[in-house]
Short mmCIF file of C-alpha atoms and ligand atoms in Angstrom, two decimals:
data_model
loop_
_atom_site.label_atom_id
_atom_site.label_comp_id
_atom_site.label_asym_id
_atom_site.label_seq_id
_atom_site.Cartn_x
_atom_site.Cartn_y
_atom_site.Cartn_z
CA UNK A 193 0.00 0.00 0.00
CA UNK A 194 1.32 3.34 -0.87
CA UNK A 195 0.61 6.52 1.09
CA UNK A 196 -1.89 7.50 -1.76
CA UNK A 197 -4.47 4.07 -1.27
CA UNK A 198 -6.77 3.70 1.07
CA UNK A 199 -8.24 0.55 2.14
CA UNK A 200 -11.43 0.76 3.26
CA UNK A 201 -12.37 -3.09 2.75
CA UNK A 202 -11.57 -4.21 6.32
CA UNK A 203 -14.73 -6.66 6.85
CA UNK A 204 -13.31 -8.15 3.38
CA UNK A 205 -9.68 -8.74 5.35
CA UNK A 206 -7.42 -7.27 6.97
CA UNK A 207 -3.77 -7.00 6.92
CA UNK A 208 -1.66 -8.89 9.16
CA UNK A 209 0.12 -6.90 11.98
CA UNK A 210 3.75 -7.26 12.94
CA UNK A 211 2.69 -9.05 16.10
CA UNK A 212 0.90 -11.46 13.97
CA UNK A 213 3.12 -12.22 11.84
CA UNK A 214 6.10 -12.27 14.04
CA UNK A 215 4.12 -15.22 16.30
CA UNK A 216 3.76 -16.70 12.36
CA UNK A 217 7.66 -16.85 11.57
CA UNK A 218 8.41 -17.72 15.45
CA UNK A 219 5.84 -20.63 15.77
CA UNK A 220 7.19 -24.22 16.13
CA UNK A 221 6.95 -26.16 12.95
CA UNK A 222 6.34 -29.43 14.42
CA UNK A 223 2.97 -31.89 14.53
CA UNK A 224 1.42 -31.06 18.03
CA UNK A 225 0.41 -34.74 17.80
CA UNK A 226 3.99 -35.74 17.63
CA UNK A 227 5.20 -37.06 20.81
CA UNK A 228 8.69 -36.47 20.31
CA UNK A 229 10.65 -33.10 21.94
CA UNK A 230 9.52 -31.50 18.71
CA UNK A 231 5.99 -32.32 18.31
CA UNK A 232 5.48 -31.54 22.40
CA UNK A 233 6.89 -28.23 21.82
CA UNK A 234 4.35 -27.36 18.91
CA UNK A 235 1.80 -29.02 21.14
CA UNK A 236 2.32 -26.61 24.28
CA UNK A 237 1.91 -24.12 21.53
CA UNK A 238 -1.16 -24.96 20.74
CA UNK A 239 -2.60 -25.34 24.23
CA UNK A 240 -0.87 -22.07 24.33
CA UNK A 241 -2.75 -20.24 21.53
CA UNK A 242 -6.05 -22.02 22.85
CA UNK A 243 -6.07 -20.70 26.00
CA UNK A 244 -5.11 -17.18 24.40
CA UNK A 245 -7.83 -16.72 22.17
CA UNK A 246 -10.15 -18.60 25.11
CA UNK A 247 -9.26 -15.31 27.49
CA UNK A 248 -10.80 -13.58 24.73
CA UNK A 249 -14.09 -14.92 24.49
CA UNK A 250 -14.03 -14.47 28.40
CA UNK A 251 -13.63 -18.72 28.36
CA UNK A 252 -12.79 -19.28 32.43
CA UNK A 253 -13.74 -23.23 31.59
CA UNK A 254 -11.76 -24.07 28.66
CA UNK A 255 -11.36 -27.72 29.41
CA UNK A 256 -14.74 -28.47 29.55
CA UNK A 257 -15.78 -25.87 26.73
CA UNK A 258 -13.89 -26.16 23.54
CA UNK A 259 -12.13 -24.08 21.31
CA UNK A 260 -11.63 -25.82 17.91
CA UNK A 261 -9.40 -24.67 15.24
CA UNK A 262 -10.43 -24.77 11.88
CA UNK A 263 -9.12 -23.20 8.39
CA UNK A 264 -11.36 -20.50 8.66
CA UNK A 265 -14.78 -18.99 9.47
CA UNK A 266 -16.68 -20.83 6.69
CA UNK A 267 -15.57 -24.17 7.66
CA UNK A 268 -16.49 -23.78 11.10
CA UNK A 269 -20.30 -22.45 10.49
CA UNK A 270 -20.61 -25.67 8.63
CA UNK A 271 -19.12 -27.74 10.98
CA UNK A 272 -21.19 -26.42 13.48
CA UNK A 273 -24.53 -27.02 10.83
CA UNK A 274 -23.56 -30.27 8.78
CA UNK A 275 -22.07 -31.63 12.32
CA UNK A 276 -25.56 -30.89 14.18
CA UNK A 277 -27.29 -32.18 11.50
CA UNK A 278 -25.57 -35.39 11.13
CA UNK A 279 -25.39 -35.97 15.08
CA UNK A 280 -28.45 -37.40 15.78
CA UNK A 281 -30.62 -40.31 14.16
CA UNK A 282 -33.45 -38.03 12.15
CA UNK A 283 -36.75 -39.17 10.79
CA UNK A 284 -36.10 -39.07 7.23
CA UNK A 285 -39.58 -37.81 6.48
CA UNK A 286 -39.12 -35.04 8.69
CA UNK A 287 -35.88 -34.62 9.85
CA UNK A 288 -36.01 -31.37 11.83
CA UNK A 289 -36.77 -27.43 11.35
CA UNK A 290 -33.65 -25.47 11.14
CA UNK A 291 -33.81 -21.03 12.26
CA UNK A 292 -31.46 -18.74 10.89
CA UNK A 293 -31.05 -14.83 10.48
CA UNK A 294 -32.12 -14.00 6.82
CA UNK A 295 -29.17 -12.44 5.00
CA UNK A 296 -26.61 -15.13 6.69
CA UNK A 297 -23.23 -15.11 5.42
CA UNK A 298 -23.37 -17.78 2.66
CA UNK A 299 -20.94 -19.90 4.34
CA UNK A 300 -23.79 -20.56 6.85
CA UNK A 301 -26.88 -19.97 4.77
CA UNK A 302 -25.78 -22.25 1.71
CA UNK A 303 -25.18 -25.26 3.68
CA UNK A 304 -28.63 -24.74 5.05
CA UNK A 305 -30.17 -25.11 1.48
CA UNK A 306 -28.20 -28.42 0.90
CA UNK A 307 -29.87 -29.41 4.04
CA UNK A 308 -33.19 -28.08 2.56
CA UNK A 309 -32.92 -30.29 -0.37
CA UNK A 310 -32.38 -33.28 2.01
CA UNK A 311 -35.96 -32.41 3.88
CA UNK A 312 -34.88 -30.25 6.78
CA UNK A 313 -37.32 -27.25 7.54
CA UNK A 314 -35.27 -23.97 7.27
CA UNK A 315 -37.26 -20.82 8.42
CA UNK A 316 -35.64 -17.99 7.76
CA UNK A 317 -36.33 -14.74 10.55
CA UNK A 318 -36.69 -11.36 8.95
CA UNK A 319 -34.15 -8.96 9.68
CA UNK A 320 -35.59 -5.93 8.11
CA UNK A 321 -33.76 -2.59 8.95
CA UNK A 322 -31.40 -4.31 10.80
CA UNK A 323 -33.55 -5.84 13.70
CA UNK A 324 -33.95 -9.64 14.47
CA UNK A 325 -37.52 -10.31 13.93
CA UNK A 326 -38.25 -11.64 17.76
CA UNK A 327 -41.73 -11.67 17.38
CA UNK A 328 -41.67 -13.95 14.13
CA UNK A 329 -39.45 -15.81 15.89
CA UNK A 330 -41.65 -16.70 19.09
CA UNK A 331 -44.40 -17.42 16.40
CA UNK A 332 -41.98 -19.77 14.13
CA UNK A 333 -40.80 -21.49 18.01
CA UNK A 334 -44.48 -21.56 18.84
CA UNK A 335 -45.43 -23.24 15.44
CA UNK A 336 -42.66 -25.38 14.20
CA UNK A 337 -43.44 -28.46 12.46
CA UNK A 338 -40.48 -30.23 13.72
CA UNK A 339 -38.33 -29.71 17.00
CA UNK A 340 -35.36 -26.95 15.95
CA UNK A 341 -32.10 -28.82 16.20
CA UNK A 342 -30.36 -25.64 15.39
CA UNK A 343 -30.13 -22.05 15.38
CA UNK A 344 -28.22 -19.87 14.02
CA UNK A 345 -27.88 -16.13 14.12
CA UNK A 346 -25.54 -13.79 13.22
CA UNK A 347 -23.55 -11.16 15.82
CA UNK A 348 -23.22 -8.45 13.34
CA UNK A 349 -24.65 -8.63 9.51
CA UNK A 350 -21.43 -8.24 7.27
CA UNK A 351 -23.12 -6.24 4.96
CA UNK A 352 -24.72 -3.86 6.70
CA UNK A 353 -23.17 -3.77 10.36
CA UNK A 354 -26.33 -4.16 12.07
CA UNK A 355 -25.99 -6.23 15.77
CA UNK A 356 -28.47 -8.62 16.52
CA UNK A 357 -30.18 -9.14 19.22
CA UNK A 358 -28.56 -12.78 19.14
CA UNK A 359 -28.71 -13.25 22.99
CA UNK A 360 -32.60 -12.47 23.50
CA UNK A 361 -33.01 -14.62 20.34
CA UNK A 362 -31.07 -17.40 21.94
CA UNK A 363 -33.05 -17.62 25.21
CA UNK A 364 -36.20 -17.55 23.18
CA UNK A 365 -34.95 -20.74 21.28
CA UNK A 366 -33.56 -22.33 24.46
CA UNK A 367 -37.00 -21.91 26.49
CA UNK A 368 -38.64 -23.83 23.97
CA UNK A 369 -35.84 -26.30 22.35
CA UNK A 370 -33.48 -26.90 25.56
CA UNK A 371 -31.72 -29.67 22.45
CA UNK A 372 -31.03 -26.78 19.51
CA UNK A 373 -27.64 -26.08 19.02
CA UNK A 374 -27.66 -22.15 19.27
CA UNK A 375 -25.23 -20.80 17.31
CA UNK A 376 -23.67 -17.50 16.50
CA UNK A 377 -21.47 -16.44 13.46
CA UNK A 378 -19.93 -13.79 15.57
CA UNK A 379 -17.20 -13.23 11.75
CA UNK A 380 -17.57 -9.59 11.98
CA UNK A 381 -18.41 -8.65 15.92
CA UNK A 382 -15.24 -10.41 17.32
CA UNK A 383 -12.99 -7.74 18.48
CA UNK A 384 -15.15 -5.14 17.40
CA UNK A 385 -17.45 -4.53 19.85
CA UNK A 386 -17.19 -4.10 23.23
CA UNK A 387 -15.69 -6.94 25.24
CA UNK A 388 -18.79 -8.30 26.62
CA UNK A 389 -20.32 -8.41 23.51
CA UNK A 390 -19.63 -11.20 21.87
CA UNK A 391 -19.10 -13.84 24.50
CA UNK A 392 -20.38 -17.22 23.80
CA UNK A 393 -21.77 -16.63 27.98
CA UNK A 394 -22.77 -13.57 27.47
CA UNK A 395 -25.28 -14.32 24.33
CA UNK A 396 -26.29 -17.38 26.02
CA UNK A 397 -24.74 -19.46 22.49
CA UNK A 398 -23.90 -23.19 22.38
CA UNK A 399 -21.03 -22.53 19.49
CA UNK A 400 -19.46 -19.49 18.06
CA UNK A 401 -17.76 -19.22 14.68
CA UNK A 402 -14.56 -16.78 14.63
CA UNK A 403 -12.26 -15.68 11.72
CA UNK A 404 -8.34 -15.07 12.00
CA UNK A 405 -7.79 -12.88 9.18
CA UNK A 406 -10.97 -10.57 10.38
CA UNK A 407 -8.68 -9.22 12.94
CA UNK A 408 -5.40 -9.00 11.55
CA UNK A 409 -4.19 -12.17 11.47
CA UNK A 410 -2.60 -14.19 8.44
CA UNK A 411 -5.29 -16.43 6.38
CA UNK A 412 -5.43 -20.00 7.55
CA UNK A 413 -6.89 -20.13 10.79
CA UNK A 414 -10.71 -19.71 12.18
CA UNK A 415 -12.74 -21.19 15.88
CA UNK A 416 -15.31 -22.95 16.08
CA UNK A 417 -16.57 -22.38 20.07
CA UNK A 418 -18.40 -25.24 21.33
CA UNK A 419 -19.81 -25.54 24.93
CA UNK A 420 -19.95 -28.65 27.41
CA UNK A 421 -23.50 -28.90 26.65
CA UNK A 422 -23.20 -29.65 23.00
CA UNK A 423 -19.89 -31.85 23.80
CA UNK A 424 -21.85 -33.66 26.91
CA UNK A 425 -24.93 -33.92 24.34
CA UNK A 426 -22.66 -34.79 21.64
CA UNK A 427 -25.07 -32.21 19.24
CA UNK A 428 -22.13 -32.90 16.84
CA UNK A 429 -20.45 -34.88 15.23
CA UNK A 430 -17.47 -34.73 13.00
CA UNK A 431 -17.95 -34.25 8.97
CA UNK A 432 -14.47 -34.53 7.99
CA UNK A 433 -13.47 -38.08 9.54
CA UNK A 434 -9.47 -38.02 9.92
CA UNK A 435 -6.98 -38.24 12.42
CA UNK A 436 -8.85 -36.97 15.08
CA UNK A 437 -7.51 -33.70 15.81
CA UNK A 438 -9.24 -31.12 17.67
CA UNK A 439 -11.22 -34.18 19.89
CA UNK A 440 -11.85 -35.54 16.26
CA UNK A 441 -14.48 -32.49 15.46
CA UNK A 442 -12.17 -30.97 12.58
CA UNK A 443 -9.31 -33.79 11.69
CA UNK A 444 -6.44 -32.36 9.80
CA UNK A 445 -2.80 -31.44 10.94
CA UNK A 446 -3.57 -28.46 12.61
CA UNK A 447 -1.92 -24.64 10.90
CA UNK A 448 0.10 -24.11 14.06
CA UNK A 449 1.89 -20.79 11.89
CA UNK A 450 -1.62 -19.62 11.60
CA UNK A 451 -3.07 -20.84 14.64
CA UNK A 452 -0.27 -18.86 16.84
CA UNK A 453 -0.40 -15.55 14.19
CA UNK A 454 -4.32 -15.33 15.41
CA UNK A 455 -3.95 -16.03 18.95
CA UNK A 456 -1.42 -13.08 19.01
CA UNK A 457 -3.34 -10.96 17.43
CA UNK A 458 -6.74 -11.29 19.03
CA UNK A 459 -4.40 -10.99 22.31
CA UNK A 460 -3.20 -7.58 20.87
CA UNK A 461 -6.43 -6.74 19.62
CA UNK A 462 -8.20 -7.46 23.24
CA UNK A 463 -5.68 -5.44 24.78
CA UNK A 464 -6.24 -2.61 22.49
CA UNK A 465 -10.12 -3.04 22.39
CA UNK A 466 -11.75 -0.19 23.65
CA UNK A 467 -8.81 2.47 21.80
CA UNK A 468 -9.75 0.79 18.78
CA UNK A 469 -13.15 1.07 19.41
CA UNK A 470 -13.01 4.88 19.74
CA UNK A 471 -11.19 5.14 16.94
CA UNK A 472 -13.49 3.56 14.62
CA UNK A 473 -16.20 5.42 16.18
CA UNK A 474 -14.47 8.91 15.73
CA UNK A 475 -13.84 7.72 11.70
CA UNK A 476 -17.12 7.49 11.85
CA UNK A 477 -18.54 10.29 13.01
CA UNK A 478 -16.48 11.91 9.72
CA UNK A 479 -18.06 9.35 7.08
CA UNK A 480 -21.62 10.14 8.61
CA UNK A 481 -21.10 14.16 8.74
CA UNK A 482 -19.43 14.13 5.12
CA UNK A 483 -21.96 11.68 3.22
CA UNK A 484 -24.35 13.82 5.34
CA UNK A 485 -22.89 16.93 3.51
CA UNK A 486 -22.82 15.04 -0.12
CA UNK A 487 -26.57 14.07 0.58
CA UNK A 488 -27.62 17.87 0.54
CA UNK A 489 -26.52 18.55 -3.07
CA UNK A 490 -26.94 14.52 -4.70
CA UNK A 491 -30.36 13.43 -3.83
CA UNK A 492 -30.24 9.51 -3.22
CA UNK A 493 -27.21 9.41 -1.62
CA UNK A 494 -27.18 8.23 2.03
CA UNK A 495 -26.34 5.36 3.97
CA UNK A 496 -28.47 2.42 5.44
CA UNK A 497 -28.80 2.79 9.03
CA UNK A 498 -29.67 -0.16 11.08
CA UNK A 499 -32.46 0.95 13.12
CA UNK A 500 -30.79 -0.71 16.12
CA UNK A 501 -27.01 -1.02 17.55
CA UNK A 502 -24.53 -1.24 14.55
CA UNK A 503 -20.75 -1.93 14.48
CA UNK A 504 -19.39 1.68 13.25
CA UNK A 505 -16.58 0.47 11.40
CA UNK A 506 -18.92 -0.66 8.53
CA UNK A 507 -21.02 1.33 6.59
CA UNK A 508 -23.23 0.21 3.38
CA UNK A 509 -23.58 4.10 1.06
CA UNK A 510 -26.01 3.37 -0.85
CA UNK A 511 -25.81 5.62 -4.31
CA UNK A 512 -28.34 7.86 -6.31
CA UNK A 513 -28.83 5.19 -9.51
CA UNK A 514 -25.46 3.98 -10.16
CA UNK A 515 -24.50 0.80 -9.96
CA UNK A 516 -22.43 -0.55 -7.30
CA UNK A 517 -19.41 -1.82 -9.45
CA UNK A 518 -18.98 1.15 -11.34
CA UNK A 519 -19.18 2.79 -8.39
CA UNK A 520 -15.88 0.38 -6.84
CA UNK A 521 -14.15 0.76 -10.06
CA UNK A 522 -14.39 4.86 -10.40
CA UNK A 523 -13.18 4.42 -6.34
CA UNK A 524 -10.08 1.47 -7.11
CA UNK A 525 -8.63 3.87 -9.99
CA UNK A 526 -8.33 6.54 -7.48
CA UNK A 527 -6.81 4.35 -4.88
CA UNK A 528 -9.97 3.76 -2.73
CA UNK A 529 -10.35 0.55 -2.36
CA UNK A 530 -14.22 -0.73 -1.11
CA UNK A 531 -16.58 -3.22 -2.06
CA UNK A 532 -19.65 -4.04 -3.46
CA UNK A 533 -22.11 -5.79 -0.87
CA UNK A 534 -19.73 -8.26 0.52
CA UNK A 535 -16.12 -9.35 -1.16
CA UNK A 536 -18.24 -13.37 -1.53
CA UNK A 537 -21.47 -12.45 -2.61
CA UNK A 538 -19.91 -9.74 -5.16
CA UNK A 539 -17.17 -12.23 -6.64
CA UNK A 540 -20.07 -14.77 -6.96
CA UNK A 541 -22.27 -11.49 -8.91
CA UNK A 542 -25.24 -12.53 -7.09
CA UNK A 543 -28.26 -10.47 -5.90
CA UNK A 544 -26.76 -9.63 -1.70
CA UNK A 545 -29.39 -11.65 0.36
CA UNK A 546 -28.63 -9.29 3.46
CA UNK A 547 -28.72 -6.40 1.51
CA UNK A 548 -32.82 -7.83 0.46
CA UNK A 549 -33.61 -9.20 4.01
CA UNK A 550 -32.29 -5.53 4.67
CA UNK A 551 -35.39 -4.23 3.32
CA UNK A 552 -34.00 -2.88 0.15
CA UNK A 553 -35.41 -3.66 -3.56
CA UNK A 554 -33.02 -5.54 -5.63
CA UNK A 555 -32.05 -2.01 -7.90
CA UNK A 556 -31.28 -0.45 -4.92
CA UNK A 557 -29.03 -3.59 -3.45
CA UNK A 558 -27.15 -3.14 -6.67
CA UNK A 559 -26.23 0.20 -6.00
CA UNK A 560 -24.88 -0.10 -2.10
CA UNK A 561 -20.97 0.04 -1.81
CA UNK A 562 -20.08 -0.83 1.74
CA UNK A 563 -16.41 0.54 3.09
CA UNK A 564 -15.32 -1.22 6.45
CA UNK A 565 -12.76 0.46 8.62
CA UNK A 566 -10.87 0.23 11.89
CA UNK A 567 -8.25 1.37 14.42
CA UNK A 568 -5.54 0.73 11.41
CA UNK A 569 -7.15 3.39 9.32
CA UNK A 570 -6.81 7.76 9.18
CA UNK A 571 -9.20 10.69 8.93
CA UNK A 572 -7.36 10.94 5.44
CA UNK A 573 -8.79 7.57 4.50
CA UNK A 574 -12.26 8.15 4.94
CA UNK A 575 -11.13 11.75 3.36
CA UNK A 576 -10.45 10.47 0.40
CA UNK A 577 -13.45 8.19 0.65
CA UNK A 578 -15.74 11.35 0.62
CA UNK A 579 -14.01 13.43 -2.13
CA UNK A 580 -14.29 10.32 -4.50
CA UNK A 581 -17.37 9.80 -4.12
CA UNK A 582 -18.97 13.33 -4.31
CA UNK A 583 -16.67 13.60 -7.80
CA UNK A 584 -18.37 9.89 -8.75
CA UNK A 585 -21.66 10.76 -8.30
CA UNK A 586 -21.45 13.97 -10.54
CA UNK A 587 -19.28 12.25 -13.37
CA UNK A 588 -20.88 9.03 -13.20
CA UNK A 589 -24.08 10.49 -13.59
CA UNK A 590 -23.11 12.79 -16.18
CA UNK A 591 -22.44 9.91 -18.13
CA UNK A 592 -25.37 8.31 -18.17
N1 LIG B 737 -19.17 -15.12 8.41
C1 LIG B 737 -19.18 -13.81 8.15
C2 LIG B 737 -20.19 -12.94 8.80
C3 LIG B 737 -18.23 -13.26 7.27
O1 LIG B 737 -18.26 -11.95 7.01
C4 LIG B 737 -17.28 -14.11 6.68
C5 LIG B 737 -16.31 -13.59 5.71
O2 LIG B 737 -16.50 -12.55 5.13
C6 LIG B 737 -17.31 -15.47 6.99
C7 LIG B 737 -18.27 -15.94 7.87
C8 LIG B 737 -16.35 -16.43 6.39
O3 LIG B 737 -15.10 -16.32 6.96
P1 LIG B 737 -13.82 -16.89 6.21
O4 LIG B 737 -13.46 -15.92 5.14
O5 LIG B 737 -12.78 -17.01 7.27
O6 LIG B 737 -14.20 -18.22 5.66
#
């Protein structure tokens, strides 16, 4: 990056920070299941980066919870799905009703659909202008066809940084189904809001899915939370049969480089919390009081508030009739880099779910850019955010 970019696609990835990558290049290169010297001292390292990232999810029980380490944040939402799903004998006729947030990430909601073709129920709860539906949900508890054997809902919507109520929406669930798996995709809230936020205890979840490279950590790593009531329960089961790593949930040598890179920096990043948190906040204060300012003289500009809490450090702009690529491209030549919906869902040029569940029409979800940000970016970031896209709007337009 030279002095002249500006990233503002930090719910995309992030880049690594010198603490991360310096636990990367130190970490022992040996098979924690090796019994040798070598293999103990990658091993310790492990147990080691376990117990790190445990303090961070405020984890005083770690041996009888579990912290699993995965590849990333999509494997572990469908561990935690496939693996409930799989963990119990099931009527085939009518196998079981499954609840999720609509707008999921895909890495949670398209596994549900393979499980929909196979005769699960999924209901899907409305999350219109940002709020968890609790109402529909007490109705879909009240009404299901078939007991819930899972639940899944989402701490913050990638898309549009809306929080859900997850922990109200748990207990709801629990009340009714004390077997559901309760699960939270907690991607995009982890380290980013505050510290009692996004406990598993504290939302009252059975498993928690967590991304490495979401909070400056290398690529290669993600958490899959599990709690002694799932393990006592066993509520899942493994879908990857190996070598029985990670108490046989996710077999597979585990990325110890990785592993230790993410432990270091969700240390860092816990330690740091609540600075980073203000930061973020005061960038956005500027974004909101400059599109605020760009609003006044191009009609259609604005951003989509949740109507609840929202993480500050992403924003979805939606634009006055231009589409959401140009939009990025007009933005990338000048160094800005954002993205359109969500890095997955624009790669794969499909219609944004979250953006829909949102409450938006699908020509205006194809003219929303969102721009993440944290602690790691400037006033001159979101700056240069602002001037590019007041001159977009009035050339863009021009042109068509
Ligand atoms: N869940 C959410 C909410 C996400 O935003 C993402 C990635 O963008 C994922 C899951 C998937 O994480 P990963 O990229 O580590 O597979």
């Amino acid at each position: 990056m030279t002095t002249s970019e500006h990233y503002l696609d930090q719910s995309a990835t992030t880049r690594p920070s010198e603490t991360a990558l310096r636990a990367l290049n130190e970490a022992p290169w040996g098979n924690p299941s090796s019994v040798h010297r070598i293999g103990l001292e990658a091993a310790a390292a492990l147990k080691e980066a376990r117990a790190a990232l445990g303090k961070t999810l405020g984890m005083a029980r770690l041996p009888k919870d579990r912290l699993i380490f995965t590849s990333c944040g999509t494997e572990s939402n469908n561990i935690a799905l496939l693996g409930t799903a799989a963990a119990k004998k099931r009527d085939p006729d009518n196998p079981g009703t499954i609840l999720l947030s609509a707008g999921e990430h895909p890495s949670l909601e398209n596994p549900a659909q393979l499980l929909e073709k196979r005769g699960y129920r999924v209901i899907r709860i409305p999350t219109a202008g940002g709020l968890l539906d609790l109402d529909f949900l007490r109705d879909a508890l009240e009404n299901a066809a078939s007991p819930v054997i899972f639940a899944g809902f989402m701490l913050v919507n990638n898309e549009t940084g809306a929080v859900y109520d997850v922990k109200a929406a748990a207990s709801l669930v629990r009340a009714k189904f004390p077997d559901a798996v309760i699960h939270c995709d907690a991607v995009q809230g982890y380290l980013k809001l505050k510290k009692n936020r996004f406990s598993p205890a504290s939302l009252g979840v059975d498993t928690m899915t967590l991304s490495a490279h979401k909070v400056h950590a290398v690529r290669g790593a993600g958490a899959l939370y599990m709690s002694e009531n799932v393990i006592r329960r066993k509520n899942i089961v493994p879908v990857m049969p190996g070598g029985g790593q990670e108490w046989g949930v996710r077999s597979g040598t585990e990325n110890l480089p990785a592993i230790a890179s993410f432990a270091a920096a969700a240390l860092e990043g816990y330690s740091e919390l609540d600075a980073r948190l203000e930061k973020t906040a005061a960038l956005r204060a500027v974004l909101e009081e400059g599109i605020g300012r760009l609003a006044e003289e191009c009609p259609g500009l604005g951003l989509n508030v949740p109507a609840g809490e929202m993480q500050p450090g992403i924003a979805s702009v939606r634009l006055p009739a231009i589409r959401s690529e140009t939009m990025l491209n007009y933005l990338s030549g000048r160094g800005v880099y954002v993205s359109a919906g969500s890095a997955c869902s624009a790669a794969a040029k499909k219609k944004s779910a979250a953006l829909t569940a949102f409450g938006l029409r699908d020509d205006e979800a194809d003219s929303v850019i969102r721009v993440s940000f944290d602690h790691t970016n400037t006033e001159e970031d979101i700056r240069a955010f602002l001037e590019g896209l007041g001159e977009g709007v009035r050339s863009l337009q021009r042109k068509r």
